[in-house]
Each structure stands twice: as C-alpha cells, then as structure tokens.
CSV table of C-alpha atoms in Angstrom, one decimal:
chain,number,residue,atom,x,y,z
A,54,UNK,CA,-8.3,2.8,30.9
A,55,UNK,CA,-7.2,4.2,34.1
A,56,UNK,CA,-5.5,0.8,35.5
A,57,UNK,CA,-4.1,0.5,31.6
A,58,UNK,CA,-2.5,4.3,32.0
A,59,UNK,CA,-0.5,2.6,35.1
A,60,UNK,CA,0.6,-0.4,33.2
A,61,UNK,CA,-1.9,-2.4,35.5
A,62,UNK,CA,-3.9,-4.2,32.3
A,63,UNK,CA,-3.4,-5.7,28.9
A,64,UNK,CA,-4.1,-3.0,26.4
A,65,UNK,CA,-6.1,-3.7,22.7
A,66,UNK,CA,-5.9,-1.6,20.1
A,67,UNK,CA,-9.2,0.4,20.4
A,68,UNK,CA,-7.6,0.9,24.5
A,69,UNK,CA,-4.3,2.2,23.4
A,70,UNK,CA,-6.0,4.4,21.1
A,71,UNK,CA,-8.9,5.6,23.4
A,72,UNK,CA,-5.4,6.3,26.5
A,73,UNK,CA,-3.8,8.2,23.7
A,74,UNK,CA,-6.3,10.5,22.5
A,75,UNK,CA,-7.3,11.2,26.1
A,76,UNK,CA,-3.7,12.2,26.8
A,77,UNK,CA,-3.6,14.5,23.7
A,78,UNK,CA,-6.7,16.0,25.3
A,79,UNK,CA,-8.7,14.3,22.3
A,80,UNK,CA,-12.5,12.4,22.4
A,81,UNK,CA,-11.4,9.0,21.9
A,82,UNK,CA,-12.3,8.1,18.0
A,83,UNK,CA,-14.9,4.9,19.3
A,84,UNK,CA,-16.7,7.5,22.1
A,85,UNK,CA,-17.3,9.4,18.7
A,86,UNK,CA,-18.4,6.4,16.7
A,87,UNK,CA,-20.8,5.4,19.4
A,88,UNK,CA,-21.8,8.8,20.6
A,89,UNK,CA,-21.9,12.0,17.9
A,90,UNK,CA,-19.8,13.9,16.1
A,91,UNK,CA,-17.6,16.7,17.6
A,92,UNK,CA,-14.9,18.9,17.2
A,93,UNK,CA,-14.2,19.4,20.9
A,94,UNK,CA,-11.7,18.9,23.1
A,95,UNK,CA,-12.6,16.3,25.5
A,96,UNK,CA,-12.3,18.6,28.6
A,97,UNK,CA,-15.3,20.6,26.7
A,98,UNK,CA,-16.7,17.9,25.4
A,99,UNK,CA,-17.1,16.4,28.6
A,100,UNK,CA,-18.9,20.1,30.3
A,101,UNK,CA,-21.3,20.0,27.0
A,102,UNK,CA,-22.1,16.1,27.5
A,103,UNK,CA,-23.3,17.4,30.9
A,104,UNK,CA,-25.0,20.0,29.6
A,105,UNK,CA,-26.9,17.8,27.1
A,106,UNK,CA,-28.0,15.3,30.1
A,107,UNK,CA,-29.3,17.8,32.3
A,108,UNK,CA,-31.2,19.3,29.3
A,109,UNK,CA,-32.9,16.0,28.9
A,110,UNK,CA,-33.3,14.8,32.2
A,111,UNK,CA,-35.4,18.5,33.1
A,112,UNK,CA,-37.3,17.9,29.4
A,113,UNK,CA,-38.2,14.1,31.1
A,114,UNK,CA,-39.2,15.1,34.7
A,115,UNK,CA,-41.7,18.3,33.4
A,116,UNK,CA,-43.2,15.9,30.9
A,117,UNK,CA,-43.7,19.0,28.2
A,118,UNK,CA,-42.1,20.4,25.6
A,119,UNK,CA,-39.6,23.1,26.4
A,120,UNK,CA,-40.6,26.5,25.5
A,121,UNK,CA,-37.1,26.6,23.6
A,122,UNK,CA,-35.2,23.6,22.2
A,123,UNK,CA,-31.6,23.6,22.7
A,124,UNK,CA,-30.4,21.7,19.1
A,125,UNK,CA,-26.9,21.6,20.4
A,126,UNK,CA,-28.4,19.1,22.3
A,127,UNK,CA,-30.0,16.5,20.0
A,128,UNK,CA,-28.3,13.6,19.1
A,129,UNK,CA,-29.9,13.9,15.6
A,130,UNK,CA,-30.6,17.8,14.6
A,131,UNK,CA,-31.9,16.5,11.8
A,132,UNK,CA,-34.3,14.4,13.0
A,133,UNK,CA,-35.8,17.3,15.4
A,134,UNK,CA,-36.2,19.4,12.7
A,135,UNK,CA,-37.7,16.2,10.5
A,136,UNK,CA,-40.2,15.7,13.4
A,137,UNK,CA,-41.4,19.1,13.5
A,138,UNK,CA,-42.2,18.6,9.6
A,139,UNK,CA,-43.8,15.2,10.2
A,140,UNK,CA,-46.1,17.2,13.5
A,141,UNK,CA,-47.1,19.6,10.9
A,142,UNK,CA,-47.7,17.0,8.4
A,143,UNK,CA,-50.3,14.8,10.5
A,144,UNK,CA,-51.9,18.5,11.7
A,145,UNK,CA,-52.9,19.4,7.9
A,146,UNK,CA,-53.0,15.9,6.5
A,147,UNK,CA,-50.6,16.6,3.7
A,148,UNK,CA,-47.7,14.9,3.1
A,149,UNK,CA,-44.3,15.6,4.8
A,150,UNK,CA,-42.9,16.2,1.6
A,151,UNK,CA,-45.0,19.3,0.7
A,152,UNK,CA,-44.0,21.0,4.2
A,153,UNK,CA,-41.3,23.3,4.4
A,154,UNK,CA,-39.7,25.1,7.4
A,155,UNK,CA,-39.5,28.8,7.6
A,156,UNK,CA,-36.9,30.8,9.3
A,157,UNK,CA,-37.2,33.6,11.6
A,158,UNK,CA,-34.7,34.8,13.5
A,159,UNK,CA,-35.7,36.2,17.0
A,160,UNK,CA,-33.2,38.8,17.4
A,161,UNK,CA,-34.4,39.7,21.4
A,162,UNK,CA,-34.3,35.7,22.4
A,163,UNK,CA,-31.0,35.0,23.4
A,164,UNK,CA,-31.8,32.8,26.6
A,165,UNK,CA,-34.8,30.3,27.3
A,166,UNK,CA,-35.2,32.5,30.2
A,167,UNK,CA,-35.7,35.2,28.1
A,168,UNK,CA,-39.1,33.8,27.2
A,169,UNK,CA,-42.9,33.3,28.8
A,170,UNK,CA,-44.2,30.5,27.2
A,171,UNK,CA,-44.1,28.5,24.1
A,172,UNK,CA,-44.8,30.4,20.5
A,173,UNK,CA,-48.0,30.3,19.5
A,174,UNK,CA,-46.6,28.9,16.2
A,175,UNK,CA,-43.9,26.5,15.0
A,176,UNK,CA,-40.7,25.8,17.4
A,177,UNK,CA,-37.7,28.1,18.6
A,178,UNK,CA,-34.1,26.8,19.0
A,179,UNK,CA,-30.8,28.0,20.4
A,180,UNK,CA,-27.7,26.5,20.2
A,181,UNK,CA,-26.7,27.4,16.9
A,182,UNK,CA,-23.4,29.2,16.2
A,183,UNK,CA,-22.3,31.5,13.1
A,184,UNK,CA,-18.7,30.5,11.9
A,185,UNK,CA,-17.0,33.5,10.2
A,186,UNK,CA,-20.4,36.4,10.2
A,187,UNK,CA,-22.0,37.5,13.7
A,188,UNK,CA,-26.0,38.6,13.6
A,189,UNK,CA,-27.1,42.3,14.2
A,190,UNK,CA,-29.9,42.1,16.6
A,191,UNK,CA,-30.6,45.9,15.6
A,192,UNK,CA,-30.6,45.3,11.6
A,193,UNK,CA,-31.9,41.6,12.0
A,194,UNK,CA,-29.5,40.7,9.1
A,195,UNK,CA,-25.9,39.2,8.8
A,196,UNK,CA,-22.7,41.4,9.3
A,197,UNK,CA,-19.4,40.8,9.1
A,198,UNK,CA,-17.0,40.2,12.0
A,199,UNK,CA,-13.4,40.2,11.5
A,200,UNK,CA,-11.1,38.5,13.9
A,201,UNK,CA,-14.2,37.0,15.9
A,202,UNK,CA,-14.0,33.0,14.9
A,203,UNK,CA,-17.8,32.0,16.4
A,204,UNK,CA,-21.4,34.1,17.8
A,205,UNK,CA,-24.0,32.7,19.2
A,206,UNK,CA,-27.3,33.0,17.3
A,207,UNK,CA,-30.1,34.0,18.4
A,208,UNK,CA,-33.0,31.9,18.8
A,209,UNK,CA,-34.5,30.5,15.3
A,210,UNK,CA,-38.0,30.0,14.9
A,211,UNK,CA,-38.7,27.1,12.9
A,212,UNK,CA,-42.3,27.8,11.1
A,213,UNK,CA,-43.9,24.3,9.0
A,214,UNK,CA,-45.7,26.1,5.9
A,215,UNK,CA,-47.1,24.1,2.8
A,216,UNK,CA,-46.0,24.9,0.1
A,217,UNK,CA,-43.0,27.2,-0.9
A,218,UNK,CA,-42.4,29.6,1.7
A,219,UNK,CA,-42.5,33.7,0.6
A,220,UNK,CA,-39.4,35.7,1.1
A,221,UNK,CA,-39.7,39.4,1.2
A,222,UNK,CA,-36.0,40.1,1.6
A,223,UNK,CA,-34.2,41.8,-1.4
A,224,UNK,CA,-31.1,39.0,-0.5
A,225,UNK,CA,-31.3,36.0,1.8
A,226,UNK,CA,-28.4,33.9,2.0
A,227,UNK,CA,-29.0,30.2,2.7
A,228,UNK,CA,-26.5,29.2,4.8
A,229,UNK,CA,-25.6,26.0,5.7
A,230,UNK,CA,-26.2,24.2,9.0
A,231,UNK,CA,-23.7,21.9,10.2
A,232,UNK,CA,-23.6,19.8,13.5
A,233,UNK,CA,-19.7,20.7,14.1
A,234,UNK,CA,-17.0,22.6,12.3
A,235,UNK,CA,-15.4,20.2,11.5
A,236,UNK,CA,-16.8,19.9,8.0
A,237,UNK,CA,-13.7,19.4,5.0
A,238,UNK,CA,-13.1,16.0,4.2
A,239,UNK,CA,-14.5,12.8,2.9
A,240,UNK,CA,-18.5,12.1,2.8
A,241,UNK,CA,-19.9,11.5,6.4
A,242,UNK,CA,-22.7,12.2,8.8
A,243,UNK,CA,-20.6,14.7,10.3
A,244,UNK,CA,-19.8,16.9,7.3
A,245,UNK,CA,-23.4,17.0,5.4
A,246,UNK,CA,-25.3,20.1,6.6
A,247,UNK,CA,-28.1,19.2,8.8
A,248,UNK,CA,-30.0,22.1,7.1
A,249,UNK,CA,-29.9,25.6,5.3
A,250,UNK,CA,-31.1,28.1,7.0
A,251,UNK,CA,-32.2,31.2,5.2
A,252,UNK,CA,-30.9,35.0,6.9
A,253,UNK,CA,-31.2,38.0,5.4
A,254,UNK,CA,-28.6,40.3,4.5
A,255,UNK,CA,-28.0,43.7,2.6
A,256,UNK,CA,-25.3,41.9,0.0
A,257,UNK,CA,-25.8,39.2,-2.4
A,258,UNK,CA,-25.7,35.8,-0.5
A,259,UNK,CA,-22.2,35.2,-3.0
A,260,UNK,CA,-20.2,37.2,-0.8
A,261,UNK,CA,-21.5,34.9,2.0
A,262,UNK,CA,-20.5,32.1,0.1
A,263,UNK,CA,-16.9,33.3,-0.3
A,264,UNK,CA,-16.7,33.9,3.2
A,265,UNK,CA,-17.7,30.8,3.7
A,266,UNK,CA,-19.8,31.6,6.8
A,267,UNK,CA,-21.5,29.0,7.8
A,268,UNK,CA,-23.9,27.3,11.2
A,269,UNK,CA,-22.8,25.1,13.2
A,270,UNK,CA,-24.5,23.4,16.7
A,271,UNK,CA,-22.1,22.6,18.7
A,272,UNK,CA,-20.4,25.6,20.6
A,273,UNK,CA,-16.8,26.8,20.7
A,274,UNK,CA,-14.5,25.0,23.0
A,275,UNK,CA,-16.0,25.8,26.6
C-alpha cells in the first residue's frame, strides 16, 4: 500500500480502496471483512487492536482465566458469553438451553485492578459502553445524561442460573448489547445485538426505549 501511495505499484481494486479509506482516516472495508466490526477511526482502531493483543497475549503467558474479562476484546462477544452458558451447562448436566445469564452490575468495579481475585460465582466483564444513559454507581440504576454521547460501564457480572432468572426490581430495562454503534442499516453481524442486558431503573423501561439507550463494546474514538 505504501509503495502504491507513491505511484510505485499496480493498484487492484480492493488496493485503491484499502489507500483510500486509509487516507479518509477510515479501516479499510476488507481489514473489516477479515477482522470485526467497528466504528472507529483507524488511528483508534489501530491503539484498541493493540489493546486487544496485549490483553491476549497476558491471558496466554499466565495460563488462567483473568479475574475480569475485557469483552471489547473478543473477537466474538457472543461466543464468550455462549461459553460461559455451555461451562455452566456441563457443571449441572442440563442442557445449555435451559441456562440463562443473570446480570449484576458491580457499581465499585470499574478497573481489573480494582479487584482481588476471581468471583466466587459466574464471570465479570468490562468493556461495555452506555450510548445515550450513564450508570449511577450510588443508585445502581440507569440515569439520564444529556449532552454526554458514551460512559463506561461498570463491570457486569454474568451469573448462569437454570431456569428463569428472578427479578426483584419494580422496572428493569433490557437493553440491548451491541458490538459497535454502528447499528441502523441492513441485516448483519455487526447490527444484531450480541445480548440484552437487564438494568434497573426507577422509570418504565419505555422511556428507555425512546431514548434509545443502548450497549455497545467497543469504546468511543480513543
């Protein structure tokens, strides 16, 4: 690409499109086909792609599971959180199908460093954004935020439970998780919510929905 920028090399298609994008600042549409989806520009793109590695490459050379999984990492969020169903599946010898995943919202976790160990029970994540709503870590519940675009999450506990999981909260709004924001548009793996994740909140999840706040797991532009 560089020697094509200079008019040193025969350019293709997929090349003069790949030079272009990176000019406009843009992830090149076939890094995105063979890669994952984003909405980044590629200057972040390229700071979160290291992030991603490093994550992996620590994960690899301890040989144990994190205390805290970073799912703005994951190639496939979906398939962490199908794992962690499929792990709690062959520990009760039931099928996947009848396990569910609870959420909990760990208002005080906001860092991996902020924690000692592993929980004693199901997984915790970070990574995950709210688009359009920010969390009150002294409420626990959903607020609004006007004029603030993304906050980071707090750290959400992922519980398996067979069965349908209770919920005590008078409203719970089950908002949907999405691996960018880039989510209008045709069908595509990009634009199907990788899960709903239930958070309480003192008005009716509708107002929510008109909003529409939503999760996503990929940060803001870095």
């Amino acid at each position: 690409l560089q020697a094509q920028g200079q008019g040193l090399g025969a350019r293709d298609a997929e090349s003069a499109e790949s030079l272009a994008s990176l000019l406009a600042g843009k992830v090149p549409q076939h890094w995105i086909d063979n890669g994952y989806p984003t909405a980044l520009p590629v200057a972040s793109w390229l700071v979160h792609l290291k992030r991603r590695v490093e994550f992996l490459r620590v994960w690899y050379s301890k040989g144990v599971d994190p205390p805290c999984h970073d799912i703005s990492h994951y190639f496939s969020p979906l398939g962490f959180l199908l794992a962690v169903r499929r792990a709690a599946s062959r520990r009760t010898a039931v099928s996947v199908d009848e396990v569910t995943l609870v959420h909990q919202v760990e208002s005080l976790i906001s860092d991996p460093a902020d924690l000692l160990g592993s929980p004693a029970e199901g997984v915790l994540t970070l990574g995950c954004f709210l688009q359009g709503a920010r969390w009150d870590i002294h409420t626990h519940r959903l607020e609004f935020a006007p004029g603030e675009a993304f906050s980071a999450l707090p750290a959400i506990r992922f519980v398996p439970m067979v069965g349908a999981a209770p919920n005590t909260n008078i409203y719970t709004y089950s908002c949907p998780l999405y691996r960018t924001c880039r989510r209008p548009g045709p069908r595509g793996a990009a634009r199907q919510p990788v899960s709903m994740i239930d958070l309480n909140t003192v008005v009716p999840p509708e107002v929510w929905i008109l909003e529409e706040v939503s999760l996503v797991c990929e940060p803001p532009e870095i």
